mmCIF file of C-alpha atoms and ligand atoms in Angstrom:
data_model
loop_
_atom_site.group_PDB
_atom_site.id
_atom_site.type_symbol
_atom_site.label_atom_id
_atom_site.label_comp_id
_atom_site.label_asym_id
_atom_site.label_seq_id
_atom_site.Cartn_x
_atom_site.Cartn_y
_atom_site.Cartn_z
ATOM 1 C CA MET A 960 0.000 0.000 0.000
ATOM 2 C CA ASP A 961 1.563 3.292 -1.143
ATOM 3 C CA LEU A 962 0.285 5.434 1.728
ATOM 4 C CA VAL A 963 1.675 8.953 2.148
ATOM 5 C CA LEU A 964 0.939 11.258 5.084
ATOM 6 C CA ARG A 965 1.334 14.993 4.550
ATOM 7 C CA PRO A 966 0.201 18.215 6.274
ATOM 8 C CA GLY A 967 -3.332 19.362 5.470
ATOM 9 C CA ARG A 968 -3.858 22.462 3.315
ATOM 10 C CA PRO A 969 -6.846 24.824 3.068
ATOM 11 C CA ASP A 970 -7.602 23.513 -0.440
ATOM 12 C CA ASP A 971 -8.097 19.984 0.995
ATOM 13 C CA ALA A 972 -11.313 21.140 2.696
ATOM 14 C CA ALA A 973 -13.762 19.943 0.027
ATOM 15 C CA GLU A 974 -12.349 16.408 -0.315
ATOM 16 C CA CYS A 975 -11.716 15.961 3.415
ATOM 17 C CA GLY A 976 -15.248 17.268 4.045
ATOM 18 C CA ARG A 977 -16.758 14.773 1.615
ATOM 19 C CA ILE A 978 -14.892 11.879 3.230
ATOM 20 C CA CYS A 979 -15.781 13.102 6.726
ATOM 21 C CA PHE A 980 -19.492 13.269 5.913
ATOM 22 C CA ASP A 981 -19.446 9.858 4.159
ATOM 23 C CA ALA A 982 -17.548 8.171 6.990
ATOM 24 C CA PHE A 983 -19.665 9.529 9.851
ATOM 25 C CA SER A 984 -23.035 9.141 8.134
ATOM 26 C CA ARG A 985 -22.345 5.530 7.066
ATOM 27 C CA ILE A 986 -21.343 4.315 10.511
ATOM 28 C CA ALA A 987 -24.211 6.233 12.144
ATOM 29 C CA HIS A 988 -26.827 4.889 9.731
ATOM 30 C CA ALA A 989 -25.443 1.352 10.053
ATOM 31 C CA HIS A 990 -26.353 1.575 13.749
ATOM 32 C CA GLY A 991 -29.691 3.332 13.270
ATOM 33 C CA PHE A 992 -28.507 6.773 14.388
ATOM 34 C CA PRO A 993 -28.750 10.086 12.529
ATOM 35 C CA SER A 994 -25.441 11.458 11.270
ATOM 36 C CA ASP A 995 -23.739 13.985 13.548
ATOM 37 C CA ILE A 996 -23.006 16.011 10.401
ATOM 38 C CA PRO A 997 -26.036 17.059 8.312
ATOM 39 C CA GLY A 998 -24.307 17.217 4.913
ATOM 40 C CA THR A 999 -21.146 17.562 2.841
ATOM 41 C CA ASP A 1000 -21.353 21.368 2.830
ATOM 42 C CA THR A 1001 -21.350 21.499 6.630
ATOM 43 C CA ALA A 1002 -18.376 19.130 6.752
ATOM 44 C CA THR A 1003 -16.475 21.184 4.156
ATOM 45 C CA GLY A 1004 -17.184 24.377 6.118
ATOM 46 C CA MET A 1005 -15.876 22.680 9.248
ATOM 47 C CA PHE A 1006 -12.617 21.766 7.468
ATOM 48 C CA GLU A 1007 -12.275 25.309 6.092
ATOM 49 C CA MET A 1008 -12.240 26.422 9.721
ATOM 50 C CA LEU A 1009 -10.026 23.596 11.005
ATOM 51 C CA LEU A 1010 -7.303 23.657 8.320
ATOM 52 C CA ASN A 1011 -5.903 26.783 9.928
ATOM 53 C CA PRO A 1012 -3.499 27.858 12.713
ATOM 54 C CA GLY A 1013 -4.487 26.473 16.086
ATOM 55 C CA TYR A 1014 -5.023 23.036 14.601
ATOM 56 C CA TYR A 1015 -2.440 20.535 13.412
ATOM 57 C CA SER A 1016 -3.669 18.512 10.447
ATOM 58 C CA VAL A 1017 -2.535 15.414 8.577
ATOM 59 C CA VAL A 1018 -3.915 14.078 5.305
ATOM 60 C CA ALA A 1019 -3.499 10.504 4.035
ATOM 61 C CA GLU A 1020 -3.042 9.886 0.324
ATOM 62 C CA LEU A 1021 -3.208 6.477 -1.286
ATOM 63 C CA ASP A 1022 -1.670 6.393 -4.759
ATOM 64 C CA GLY A 1023 -2.069 10.191 -4.914
ATOM 65 C CA ARG A 1024 -5.740 10.204 -3.848
ATOM 66 C CA ILE A 1025 -6.885 11.683 -0.520
ATOM 67 C CA VAL A 1026 -8.356 8.850 1.556
ATOM 68 C CA GLY A 1027 -8.499 10.307 5.045
ATOM 69 C CA SER A 1028 -7.440 12.947 7.508
ATOM 70 C CA ASN A 1029 -6.938 13.685 11.170
ATOM 71 C CA LEU A 1030 -6.637 16.843 13.211
ATOM 72 C CA LEU A 1031 -5.261 17.934 16.557
ATOM 73 C CA ASP A 1032 -6.797 20.882 18.366
ATOM 74 C CA GLU A 1033 -3.773 22.639 19.859
ATOM 75 C CA ARG A 1034 -5.579 25.592 21.413
ATOM 76 C CA SER A 1035 -5.239 24.126 24.921
ATOM 77 C CA PRO A 1036 -2.337 22.389 26.707
ATOM 78 C CA VAL A 1037 -4.315 19.118 26.593
ATOM 79 C CA VAL A 1038 -4.718 18.581 22.862
ATOM 80 C CA GLY A 1039 -7.829 17.148 21.224
ATOM 81 C CA VAL A 1040 -7.895 14.564 18.421
ATOM 82 C CA GLY A 1041 -10.379 14.653 15.609
ATOM 83 C CA PRO A 1042 -12.263 14.449 13.553
ATOM 84 C CA ILE A 1043 -10.404 11.437 12.197
ATOM 85 C CA THR A 1044 -12.091 9.995 9.137
ATOM 86 C CA VAL A 1045 -11.139 7.467 6.471
ATOM 87 C CA ASP A 1046 -12.937 6.977 3.166
ATOM 88 C CA PRO A 1047 -15.385 4.091 3.709
ATOM 89 C CA THR A 1048 -14.024 2.380 0.550
ATOM 90 C CA VAL A 1049 -10.634 1.846 2.225
ATOM 91 C CA GLN A 1050 -11.575 1.485 5.900
ATOM 92 C CA ASN A 1051 -10.134 -1.444 7.878
ATOM 93 C CA GLY A 1052 -7.086 -1.322 5.601
ATOM 94 C CA GLY A 1053 -4.665 0.269 8.051
ATOM 95 C CA VAL A 1054 -5.069 3.972 7.127
ATOM 96 C CA GLY A 1055 -6.586 5.088 10.438
ATOM 97 C CA ARG A 1056 -3.791 3.743 12.639
ATOM 98 C CA PRO A 1057 -0.946 5.809 11.056
ATOM 99 C CA LEU A 1058 -3.230 8.883 11.078
ATOM 100 C CA MET A 1059 -3.612 8.384 14.833
ATOM 101 C CA GLN A 1060 0.082 7.673 15.370
ATOM 102 C CA ASP A 1061 0.967 10.865 13.484
ATOM 103 C CA VAL A 1062 -1.057 13.165 15.768
ATOM 104 C CA MET A 1063 0.149 11.286 18.859
ATOM 105 C CA GLN A 1064 3.734 11.863 17.705
ATOM 106 C CA ARG A 1065 2.942 15.541 17.235
ATOM 107 C CA ALA A 1066 1.492 15.758 20.745
ATOM 108 C CA ALA A 1067 4.602 14.064 22.156
ATOM 109 C CA GLU A 1068 6.879 16.535 20.359
ATOM 110 C CA ARG A 1069 4.929 19.416 21.907
ATOM 111 C CA HIS A 1070 5.109 17.760 25.348
ATOM 112 C CA ALA A 1071 1.320 17.922 25.630
ATOM 113 C CA PRO A 1072 0.291 16.776 29.130
ATOM 114 C CA GLY A 1073 -2.601 14.762 27.674
ATOM 115 C CA ILE A 1074 -4.594 13.869 24.580
ATOM 116 C CA ARG A 1075 -8.386 13.726 24.628
ATOM 117 C CA LEU A 1076 -10.927 12.480 22.132
ATOM 118 C CA LEU A 1077 -14.617 11.667 21.874
ATOM 119 C CA GLN A 1078 -15.685 8.317 20.466
ATOM 120 C CA SER A 1079 -19.145 7.139 19.448
ATOM 121 C CA GLY A 1080 -20.030 4.238 21.728
ATOM 122 C CA TYR A 1081 -21.569 2.198 18.906
ATOM 123 C CA HIS A 1082 -18.367 2.226 16.811
ATOM 124 C CA SER A 1083 -16.488 -0.770 18.180
ATOM 125 C CA ARG A 1084 -13.756 -0.600 15.515
ATOM 126 C CA SER A 1085 -12.715 2.940 16.453
ATOM 127 C CA PHE A 1086 -12.785 1.919 20.126
ATOM 128 C CA ALA A 1087 -10.511 -1.033 19.287
ATOM 129 C CA LEU A 1088 -8.171 1.259 17.387
ATOM 130 C CA TYR A 1089 -7.896 3.772 20.267
ATOM 131 C CA ALA A 1090 -7.621 1.098 22.953
ATOM 132 C CA GLY A 1091 -4.809 -0.524 20.954
ATOM 133 C CA LEU A 1092 -3.014 2.821 20.983
ATOM 134 C CA ARG A 1093 -3.374 2.908 24.796
ATOM 135 C CA PHE A 1094 -6.146 5.481 25.093
ATOM 136 C CA GLU A 1095 -8.164 4.947 28.260
ATOM 137 C CA PHE A 1096 -11.893 5.314 28.777
ATOM 138 C CA ARG A 1097 -12.627 8.252 31.090
ATOM 139 C CA GLU A 1098 -16.225 9.459 30.948
ATOM 140 C CA THR A 1099 -19.515 9.026 29.128
ATOM 141 C CA VAL A 1100 -20.925 12.024 27.243
ATOM 142 C CA ALA A 1101 -24.608 12.042 26.326
ATOM 143 C CA CYS A 1102 -25.520 13.383 22.886
ATOM 144 C CA LEU A 1103 -29.221 14.282 22.657
ATOM 145 C CA GLN A 1104 -30.644 14.973 19.198
ATOM 146 C CA GLY A 1105 -34.039 16.103 17.981
ATOM 147 C CA PRO A 1106 -36.443 18.941 18.738
ATOM 148 C CA ARG A 1107 -36.691 20.195 22.303
ATOM 149 C CA SER A 1108 -40.019 19.415 23.970
ATOM 150 C CA GLU A 1109 -41.909 22.455 25.331
HETATM 151 C C1 LIG B 1368 -12.300 5.200 12.850
HETATM 152 C C2 LIG B 1368 -11.666 5.162 11.453
HETATM 153 C C3 LIG B 1368 -10.996 6.504 11.197
HETATM 154 C C4 LIG B 1368 -10.611 4.043 11.431
HETATM 155 O O1 LIG B 1368 -9.984 4.044 10.147
HETATM 156 P P1 LIG B 1368 -9.480 2.677 9.457
HETATM 157 O O2 LIG B 1368 -8.619 3.030 8.303
HETATM 158 O O3 LIG B 1368 -10.631 1.808 9.243
HETATM 159 O O4 LIG B 1368 -8.565 2.135 10.670
HETATM 160 P P2 LIG B 1368 -7.498 0.941 10.631
HETATM 161 O O5 LIG B 1368 -7.787 -0.003 9.502
HETATM 162 O O6 LIG B 1368 -6.127 1.529 10.704
HETATM 163 O O7 LIG B 1368 -7.799 0.268 12.048
HETATM 164 C C5 LIG B 1368 -9.060 -0.284 12.316
HETATM 165 C C6 LIG B 1368 -8.958 -0.967 13.664
HETATM 166 O O8 LIG B 1368 -10.196 -1.608 13.890
HETATM 167 C C7 LIG B 1368 -9.947 -2.972 14.224
HETATM 168 N N1 LIG B 1368 -11.102 -3.741 13.762
HETATM 169 C C8 LIG B 1368 -11.452 -4.055 12.510
HETATM 170 N N2 LIG B 1368 -12.595 -4.769 12.512
HETATM 171 C C9 LIG B 1368 -12.970 -4.888 13.822
HETATM 172 C C10 LIG B 1368 -14.064 -5.495 14.488
HETATM 173 N N3 LIG B 1368 -15.034 -6.131 13.813
HETATM 174 N N4 LIG B 1368 -14.150 -5.370 15.832
HETATM 175 C C11 LIG B 1368 -13.191 -4.734 16.533
HETATM 176 N N5 LIG B 1368 -12.123 -4.144 15.948
HETATM 177 C C12 LIG B 1368 -12.022 -4.218 14.613
HETATM 178 C C13 LIG B 1368 -8.678 -3.313 13.508
HETATM 179 O O9 LIG B 1368 -8.069 -4.398 14.133
HETATM 180 C C14 LIG B 1368 -7.887 -2.030 13.671
HETATM 181 O O10 LIG B 1368 -7.245 -1.959 14.930
HETATM 182 P P3 LIG B 1368 -5.673 -2.326 15.072
HETATM 183 O O11 LIG B 1368 -4.910 -1.396 14.171
HETATM 184 O O12 LIG B 1368 -5.374 -2.074 16.515
HETATM 185 O O13 LIG B 1368 -5.543 -3.749 14.650
HETATM 186 C C15 LIG B 1368 -12.722 4.839 10.355
HETATM 187 O O14 LIG B 1368 -13.394 3.648 10.694
HETATM 188 C C16 LIG B 1368 -13.773 5.940 10.163
HETATM 189 O O15 LIG B 1368 -13.564 6.899 9.422
HETATM 190 N N6 LIG B 1368 -14.936 5.773 10.817
HETATM 191 C C17 LIG B 1368 -16.050 6.715 10.701
HETATM 192 C C18 LIG B 1368 -15.749 8.027 11.391
HETATM 193 C C19 LIG B 1368 -15.404 7.822 12.853
HETATM 194 O O16 LIG B 1368 -16.084 7.115 13.556
HETATM 195 N N7 LIG B 1368 -14.309 8.463 13.275
HETATM 196 C C20 LIG B 1368 -13.858 8.367 14.643
HETATM 197 C C21 LIG B 1368 -14.595 9.308 15.498
HETATM 198 S S1 LIG B 1368 -14.180 9.052 17.188
#
């Protein structure tokens, strides 16, 4: 597998946004949940904001094609991972692990006192990936969706 990791650039926003929306909506729908991200445009807008100072970014290319990305929120001493997303067509092929290792390496170089992330409880593969990289479960966060009752 000819996988290359490189820094993210502002002009990656559209393709990273498309992959991000695809990846999150597929895993959510597979478990009967609505997607956390309403559409590709929202995801692209999010990447336009994130591919900027304050965030470290890494993009994975497979044979010259973008197949995934990961970010590190560096605005606090404890840095925050995500979103990490891999194109559903190449998931479970070993792209996610180097994307995680890259941001963990970055955090180590900056002597970050900790790394945090949020993980959807229904996604056992991402949990396996993080647990294998020695992340530890800390707390449950409830995500309530839908209209507020009066
Ligand atoms: C999470 C995500 C980025 C992982 O990317 P990926 O390229 O599939 O990851 P990899 O192939 O490198 O690793 C997948 C891990 O799942 C494990 N795995 C695969 N099938 C599994 C199964 N049925 N049960 C448990 N673990 C499984 C693999 O063993 C691997 O872990 P390992 O490297 O420790 O062996 C990708 O699934 C994704 O984009 N998901 C949708 C978006 C998302 O949920 N992002 C994370 C938000 S917290």
